[in-house]
mmCIF file with all atom_site columns, C-alpha atoms in Angstrom:
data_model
loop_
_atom_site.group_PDB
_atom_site.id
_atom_site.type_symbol
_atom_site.label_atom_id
_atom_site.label_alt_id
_atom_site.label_comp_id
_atom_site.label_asym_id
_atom_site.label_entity_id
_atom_site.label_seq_id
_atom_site.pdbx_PDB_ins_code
_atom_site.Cartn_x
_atom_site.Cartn_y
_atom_site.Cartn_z
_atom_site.occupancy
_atom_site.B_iso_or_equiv
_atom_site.pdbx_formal_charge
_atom_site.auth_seq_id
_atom_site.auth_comp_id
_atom_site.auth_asym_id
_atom_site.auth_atom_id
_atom_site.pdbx_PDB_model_num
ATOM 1   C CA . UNK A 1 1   ? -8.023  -17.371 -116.206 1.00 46.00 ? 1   UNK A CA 1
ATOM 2   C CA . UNK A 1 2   ? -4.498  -18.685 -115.224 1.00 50.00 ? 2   UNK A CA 1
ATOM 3   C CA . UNK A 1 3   ? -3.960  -22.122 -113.739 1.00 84.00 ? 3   UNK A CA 1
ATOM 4   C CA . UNK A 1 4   ? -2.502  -20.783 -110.555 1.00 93.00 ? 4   UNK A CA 1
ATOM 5   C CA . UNK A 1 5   ? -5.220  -18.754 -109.789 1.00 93.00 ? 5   UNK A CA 1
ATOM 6   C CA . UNK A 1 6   ? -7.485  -21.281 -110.365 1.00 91.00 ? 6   UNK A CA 1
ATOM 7   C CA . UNK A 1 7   ? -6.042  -23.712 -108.832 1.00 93.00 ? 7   UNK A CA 1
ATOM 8   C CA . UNK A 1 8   ? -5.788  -21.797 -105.762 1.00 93.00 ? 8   UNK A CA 1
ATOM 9   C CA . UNK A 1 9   ? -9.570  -21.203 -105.920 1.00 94.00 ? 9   UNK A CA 1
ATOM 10  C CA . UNK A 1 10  ? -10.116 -24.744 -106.309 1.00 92.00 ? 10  UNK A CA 1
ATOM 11  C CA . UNK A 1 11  ? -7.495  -25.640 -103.360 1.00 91.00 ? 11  UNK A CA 1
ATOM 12  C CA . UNK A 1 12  ? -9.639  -23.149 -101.020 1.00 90.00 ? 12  UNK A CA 1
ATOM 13  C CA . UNK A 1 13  ? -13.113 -24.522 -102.037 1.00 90.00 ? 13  UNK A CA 1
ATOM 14  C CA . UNK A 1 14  ? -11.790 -27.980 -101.226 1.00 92.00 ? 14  UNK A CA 1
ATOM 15  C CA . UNK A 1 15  ? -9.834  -26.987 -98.072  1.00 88.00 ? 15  UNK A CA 1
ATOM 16  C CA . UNK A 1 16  ? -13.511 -26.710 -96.255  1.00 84.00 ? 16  UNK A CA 1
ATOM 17  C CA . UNK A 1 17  ? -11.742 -25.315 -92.942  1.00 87.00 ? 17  UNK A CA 1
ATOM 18  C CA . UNK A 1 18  ? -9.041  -23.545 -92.140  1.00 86.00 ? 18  UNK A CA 1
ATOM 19  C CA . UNK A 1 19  ? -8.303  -23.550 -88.190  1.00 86.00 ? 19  UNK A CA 1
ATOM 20  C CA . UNK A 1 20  ? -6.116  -20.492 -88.435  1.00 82.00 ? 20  UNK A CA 1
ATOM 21  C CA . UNK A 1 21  ? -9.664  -18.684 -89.565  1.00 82.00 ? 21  UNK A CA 1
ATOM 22  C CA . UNK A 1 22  ? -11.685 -19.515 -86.870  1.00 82.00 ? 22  UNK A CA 1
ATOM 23  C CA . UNK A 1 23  ? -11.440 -15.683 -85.318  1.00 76.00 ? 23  UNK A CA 1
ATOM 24  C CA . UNK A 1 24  ? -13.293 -14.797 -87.957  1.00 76.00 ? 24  UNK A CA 1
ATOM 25  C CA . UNK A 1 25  ? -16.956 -15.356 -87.112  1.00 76.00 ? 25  UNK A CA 1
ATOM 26  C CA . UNK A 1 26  ? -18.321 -14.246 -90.514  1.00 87.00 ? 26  UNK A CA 1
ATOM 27  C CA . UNK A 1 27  ? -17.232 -12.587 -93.244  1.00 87.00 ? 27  UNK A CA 1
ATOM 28  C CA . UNK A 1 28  ? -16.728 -12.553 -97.436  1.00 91.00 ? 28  UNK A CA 1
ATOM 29  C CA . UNK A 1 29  ? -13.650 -11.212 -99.790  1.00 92.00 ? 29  UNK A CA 1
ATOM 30  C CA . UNK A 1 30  ? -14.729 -10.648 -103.389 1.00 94.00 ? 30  UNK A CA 1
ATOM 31  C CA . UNK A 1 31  ? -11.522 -10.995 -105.674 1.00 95.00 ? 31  UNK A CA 1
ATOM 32  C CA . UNK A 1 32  ? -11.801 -9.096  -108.904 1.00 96.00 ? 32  UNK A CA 1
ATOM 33  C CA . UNK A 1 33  ? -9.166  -10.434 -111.416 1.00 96.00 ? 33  UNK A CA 1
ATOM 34  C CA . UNK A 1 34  ? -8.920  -8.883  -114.658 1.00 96.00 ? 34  UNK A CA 1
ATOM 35  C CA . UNK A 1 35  ? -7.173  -10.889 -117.747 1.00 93.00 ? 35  UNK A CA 1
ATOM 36  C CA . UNK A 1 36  ? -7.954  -10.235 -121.577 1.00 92.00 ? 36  UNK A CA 1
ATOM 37  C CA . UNK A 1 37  ? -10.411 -7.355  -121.407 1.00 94.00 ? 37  UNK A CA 1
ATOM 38  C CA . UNK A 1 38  ? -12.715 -9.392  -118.466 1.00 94.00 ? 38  UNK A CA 1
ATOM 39  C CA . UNK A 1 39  ? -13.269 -9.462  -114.827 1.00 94.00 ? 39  UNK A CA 1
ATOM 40  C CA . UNK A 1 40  ? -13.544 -12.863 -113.432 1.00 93.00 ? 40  UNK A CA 1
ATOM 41  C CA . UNK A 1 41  ? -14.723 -12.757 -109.602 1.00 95.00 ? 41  UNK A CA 1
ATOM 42  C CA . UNK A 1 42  ? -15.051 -15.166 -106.868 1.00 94.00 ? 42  UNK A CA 1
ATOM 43  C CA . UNK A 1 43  ? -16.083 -14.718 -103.587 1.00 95.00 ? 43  UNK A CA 1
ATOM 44  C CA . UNK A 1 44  ? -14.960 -16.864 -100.789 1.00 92.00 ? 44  UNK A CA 1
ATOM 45  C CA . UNK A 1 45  ? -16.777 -16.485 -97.657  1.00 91.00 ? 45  UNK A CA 1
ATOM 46  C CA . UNK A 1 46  ? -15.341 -17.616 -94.240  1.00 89.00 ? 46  UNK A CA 1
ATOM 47  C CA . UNK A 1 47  ? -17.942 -18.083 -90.882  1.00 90.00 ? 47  UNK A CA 1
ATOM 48  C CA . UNK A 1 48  ? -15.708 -19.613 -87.873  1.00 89.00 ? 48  UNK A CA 1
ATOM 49  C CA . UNK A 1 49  ? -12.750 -21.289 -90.165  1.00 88.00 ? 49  UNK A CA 1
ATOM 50  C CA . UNK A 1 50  ? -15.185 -22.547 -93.089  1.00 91.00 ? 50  UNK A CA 1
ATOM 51  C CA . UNK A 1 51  ? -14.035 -21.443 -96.322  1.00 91.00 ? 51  UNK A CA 1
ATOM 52  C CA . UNK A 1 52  ? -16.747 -21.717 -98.655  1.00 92.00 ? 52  UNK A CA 1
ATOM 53  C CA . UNK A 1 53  ? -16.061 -20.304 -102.592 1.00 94.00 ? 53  UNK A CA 1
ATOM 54  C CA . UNK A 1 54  ? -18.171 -19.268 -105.749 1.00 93.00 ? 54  UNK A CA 1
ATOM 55  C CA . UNK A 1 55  ? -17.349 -17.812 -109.130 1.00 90.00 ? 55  UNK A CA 1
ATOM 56  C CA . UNK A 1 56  ? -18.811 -15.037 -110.896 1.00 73.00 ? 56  UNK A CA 1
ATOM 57  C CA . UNK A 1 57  ? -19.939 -13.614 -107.058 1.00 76.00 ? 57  UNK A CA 1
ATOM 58  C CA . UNK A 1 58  ? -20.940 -10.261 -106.201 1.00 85.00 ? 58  UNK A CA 1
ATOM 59  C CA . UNK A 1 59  ? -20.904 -8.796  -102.809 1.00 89.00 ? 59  UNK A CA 1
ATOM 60  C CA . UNK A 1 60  ? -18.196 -9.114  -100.404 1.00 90.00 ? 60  UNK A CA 1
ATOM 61  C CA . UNK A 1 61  ? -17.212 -7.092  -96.942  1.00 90.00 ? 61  UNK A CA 1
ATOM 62  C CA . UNK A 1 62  ? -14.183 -7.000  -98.682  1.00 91.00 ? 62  UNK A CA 1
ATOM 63  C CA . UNK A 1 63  ? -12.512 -6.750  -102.368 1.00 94.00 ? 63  UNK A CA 1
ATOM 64  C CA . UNK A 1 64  ? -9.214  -7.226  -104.026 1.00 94.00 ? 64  UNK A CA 1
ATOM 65  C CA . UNK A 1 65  ? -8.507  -6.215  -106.915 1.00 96.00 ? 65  UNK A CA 1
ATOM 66  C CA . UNK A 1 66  ? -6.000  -7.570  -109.741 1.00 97.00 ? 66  UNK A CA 1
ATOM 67  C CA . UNK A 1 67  ? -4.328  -7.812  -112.729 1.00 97.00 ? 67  UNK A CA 1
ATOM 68  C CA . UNK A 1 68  ? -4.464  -11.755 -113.693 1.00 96.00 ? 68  UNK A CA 1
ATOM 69  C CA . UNK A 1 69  ? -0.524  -12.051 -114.054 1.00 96.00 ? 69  UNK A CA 1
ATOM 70  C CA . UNK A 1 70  ? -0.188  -10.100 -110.342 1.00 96.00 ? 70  UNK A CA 1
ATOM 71  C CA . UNK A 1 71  ? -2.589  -12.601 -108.897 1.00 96.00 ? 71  UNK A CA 1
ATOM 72  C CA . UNK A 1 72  ? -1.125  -15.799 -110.822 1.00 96.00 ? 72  UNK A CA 1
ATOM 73  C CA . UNK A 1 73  ? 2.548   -14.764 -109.121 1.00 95.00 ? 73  UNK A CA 1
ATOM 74  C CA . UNK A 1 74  ? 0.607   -14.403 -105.811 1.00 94.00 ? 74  UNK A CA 1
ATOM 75  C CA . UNK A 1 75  ? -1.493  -17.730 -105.879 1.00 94.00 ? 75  UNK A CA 1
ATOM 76  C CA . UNK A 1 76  ? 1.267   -19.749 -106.753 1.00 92.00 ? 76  UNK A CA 1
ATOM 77  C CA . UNK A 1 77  ? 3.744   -18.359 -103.991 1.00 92.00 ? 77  UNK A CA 1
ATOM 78  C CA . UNK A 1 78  ? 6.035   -16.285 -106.293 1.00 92.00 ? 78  UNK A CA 1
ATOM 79  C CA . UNK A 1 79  ? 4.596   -13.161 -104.508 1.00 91.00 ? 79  UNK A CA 1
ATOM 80  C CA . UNK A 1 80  ? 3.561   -11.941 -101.087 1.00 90.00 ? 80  UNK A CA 1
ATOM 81  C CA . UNK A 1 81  ? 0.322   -11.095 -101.254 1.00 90.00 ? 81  UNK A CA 1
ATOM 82  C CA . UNK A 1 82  ? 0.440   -8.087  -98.759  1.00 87.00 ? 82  UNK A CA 1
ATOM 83  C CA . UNK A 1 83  ? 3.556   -6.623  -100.880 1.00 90.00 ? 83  UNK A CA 1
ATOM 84  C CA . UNK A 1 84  ? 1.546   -6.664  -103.847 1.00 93.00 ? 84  UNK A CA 1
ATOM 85  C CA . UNK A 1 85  ? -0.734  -4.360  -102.212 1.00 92.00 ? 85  UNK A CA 1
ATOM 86  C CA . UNK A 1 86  ? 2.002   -2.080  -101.008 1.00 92.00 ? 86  UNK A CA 1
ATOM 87  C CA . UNK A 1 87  ? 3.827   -1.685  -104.460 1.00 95.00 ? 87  UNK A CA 1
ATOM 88  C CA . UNK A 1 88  ? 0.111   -1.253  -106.289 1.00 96.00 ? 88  UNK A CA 1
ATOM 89  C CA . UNK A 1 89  ? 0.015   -4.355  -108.064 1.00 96.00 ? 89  UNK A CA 1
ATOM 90  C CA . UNK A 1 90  ? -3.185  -5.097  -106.129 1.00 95.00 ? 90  UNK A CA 1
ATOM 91  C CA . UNK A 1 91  ? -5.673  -3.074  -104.917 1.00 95.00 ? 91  UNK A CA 1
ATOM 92  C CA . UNK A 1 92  ? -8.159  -3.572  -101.358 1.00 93.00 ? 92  UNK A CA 1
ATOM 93  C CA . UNK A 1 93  ? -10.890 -2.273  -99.893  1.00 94.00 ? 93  UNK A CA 1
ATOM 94  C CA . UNK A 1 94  ? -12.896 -2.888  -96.901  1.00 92.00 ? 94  UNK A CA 1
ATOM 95  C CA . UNK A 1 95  ? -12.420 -4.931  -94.085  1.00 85.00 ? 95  UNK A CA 1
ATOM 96  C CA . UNK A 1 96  ? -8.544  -4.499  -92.603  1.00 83.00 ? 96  UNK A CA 1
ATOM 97  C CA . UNK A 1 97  ? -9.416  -7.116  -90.302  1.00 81.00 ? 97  UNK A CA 1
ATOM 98  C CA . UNK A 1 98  ? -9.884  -9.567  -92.979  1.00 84.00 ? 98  UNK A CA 1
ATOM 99  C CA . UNK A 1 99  ? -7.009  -8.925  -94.998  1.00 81.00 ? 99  UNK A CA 1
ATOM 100 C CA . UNK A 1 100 ? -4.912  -9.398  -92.492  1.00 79.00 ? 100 UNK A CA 1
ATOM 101 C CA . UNK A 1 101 ? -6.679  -12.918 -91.901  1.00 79.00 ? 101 UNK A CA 1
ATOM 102 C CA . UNK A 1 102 ? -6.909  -13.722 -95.861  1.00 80.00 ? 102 UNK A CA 1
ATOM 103 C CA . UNK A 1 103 ? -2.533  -13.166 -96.221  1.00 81.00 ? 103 UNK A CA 1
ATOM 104 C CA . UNK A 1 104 ? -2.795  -16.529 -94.233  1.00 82.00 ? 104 UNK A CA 1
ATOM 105 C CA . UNK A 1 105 ? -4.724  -18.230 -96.879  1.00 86.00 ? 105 UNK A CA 1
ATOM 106 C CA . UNK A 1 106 ? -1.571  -17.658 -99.746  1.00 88.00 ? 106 UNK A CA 1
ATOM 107 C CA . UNK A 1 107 ? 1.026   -19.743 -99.697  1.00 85.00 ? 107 UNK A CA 1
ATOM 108 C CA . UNK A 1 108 ? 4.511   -18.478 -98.786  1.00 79.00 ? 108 UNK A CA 1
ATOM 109 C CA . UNK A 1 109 ? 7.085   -17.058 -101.678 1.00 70.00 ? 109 UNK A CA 1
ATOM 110 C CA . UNK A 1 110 ? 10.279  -19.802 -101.988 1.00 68.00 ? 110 UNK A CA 1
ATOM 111 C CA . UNK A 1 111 ? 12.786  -18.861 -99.531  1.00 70.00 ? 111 UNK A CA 1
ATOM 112 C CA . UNK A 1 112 ? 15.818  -17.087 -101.397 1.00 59.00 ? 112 UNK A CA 1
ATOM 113 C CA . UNK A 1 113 ? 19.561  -18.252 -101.354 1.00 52.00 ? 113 UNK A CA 1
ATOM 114 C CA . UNK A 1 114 ? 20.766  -17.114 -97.771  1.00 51.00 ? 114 UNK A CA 1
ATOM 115 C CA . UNK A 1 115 ? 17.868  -15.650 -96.183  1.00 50.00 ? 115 UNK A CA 1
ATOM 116 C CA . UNK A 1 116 ? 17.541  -18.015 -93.060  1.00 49.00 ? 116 UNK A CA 1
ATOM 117 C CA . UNK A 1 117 ? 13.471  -19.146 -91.367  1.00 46.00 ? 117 UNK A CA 1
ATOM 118 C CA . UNK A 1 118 ? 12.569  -17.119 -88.627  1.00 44.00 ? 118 UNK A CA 1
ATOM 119 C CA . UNK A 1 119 ? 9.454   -19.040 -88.083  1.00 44.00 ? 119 UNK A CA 1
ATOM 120 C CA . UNK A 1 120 ? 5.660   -18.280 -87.943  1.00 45.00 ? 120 UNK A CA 1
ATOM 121 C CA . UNK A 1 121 ? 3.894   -17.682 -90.888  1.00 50.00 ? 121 UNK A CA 1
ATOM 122 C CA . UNK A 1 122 ? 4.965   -15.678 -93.857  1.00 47.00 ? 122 UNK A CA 1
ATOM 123 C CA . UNK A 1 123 ? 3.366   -12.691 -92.616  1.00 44.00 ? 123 UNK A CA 1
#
């Protein structure tokens, strides 16, 4: 697997909490990313803001599915995660309301040449 994807596995397993989680009272995302002919999955569970995260997982109210390139351009802020999706790059299923909580958990693209902040987060 990549080093930006696992480094943002690593970074979320670390992290511990995450205060702009704590709507979320329980629930798990299963990412699926495939590289070289595998799968590798991970499954990172949130209850209340606590990010816990395993490897090889199974299971999940929740899955995303992607290709490991898609998913190394999204974990290291090159890509929005949520455009990904839209163009086809990525694939979910299951929970809406945790998607739209998980976008929070990938950092932001680099701002291009002349687009100005609005604020908020990057979603």
């Amino acid at each position: 697997m990549g080093n930006a994807t696992q480094d943002f596995f690593r970074s979320l397993a670390q992290r511990g909490h995450d205060r702009r989680l704590t709507a979320i009272d329980e629930g798990s995302v299963r990412f699926e990313i495939s590289r070289d002919g595998r799968i590798d999955r991970w499954l990172v569970s949130i209850d209340k803001g606590d990010i816990t995260v395993s490897e090889q997982a199974t299971g999940g109210d929740a899955v995303v599915q992607a290709d490991g390139a898609v998913f190394d351009r999204i974990a290291s802020g090159e890509a929005y995660f949520l455009t990904t999706v839209l163009r086809g790059e990525a694939t979910v299923a299951g929970s809406p309301r945790l998607f739209a909580s998980l976008r929070r958990l990938f950092p932001p693209p680099p701002r291009s040449a002349g687009t100005e902040h609005r604020g908020g987060d990057h979603e």
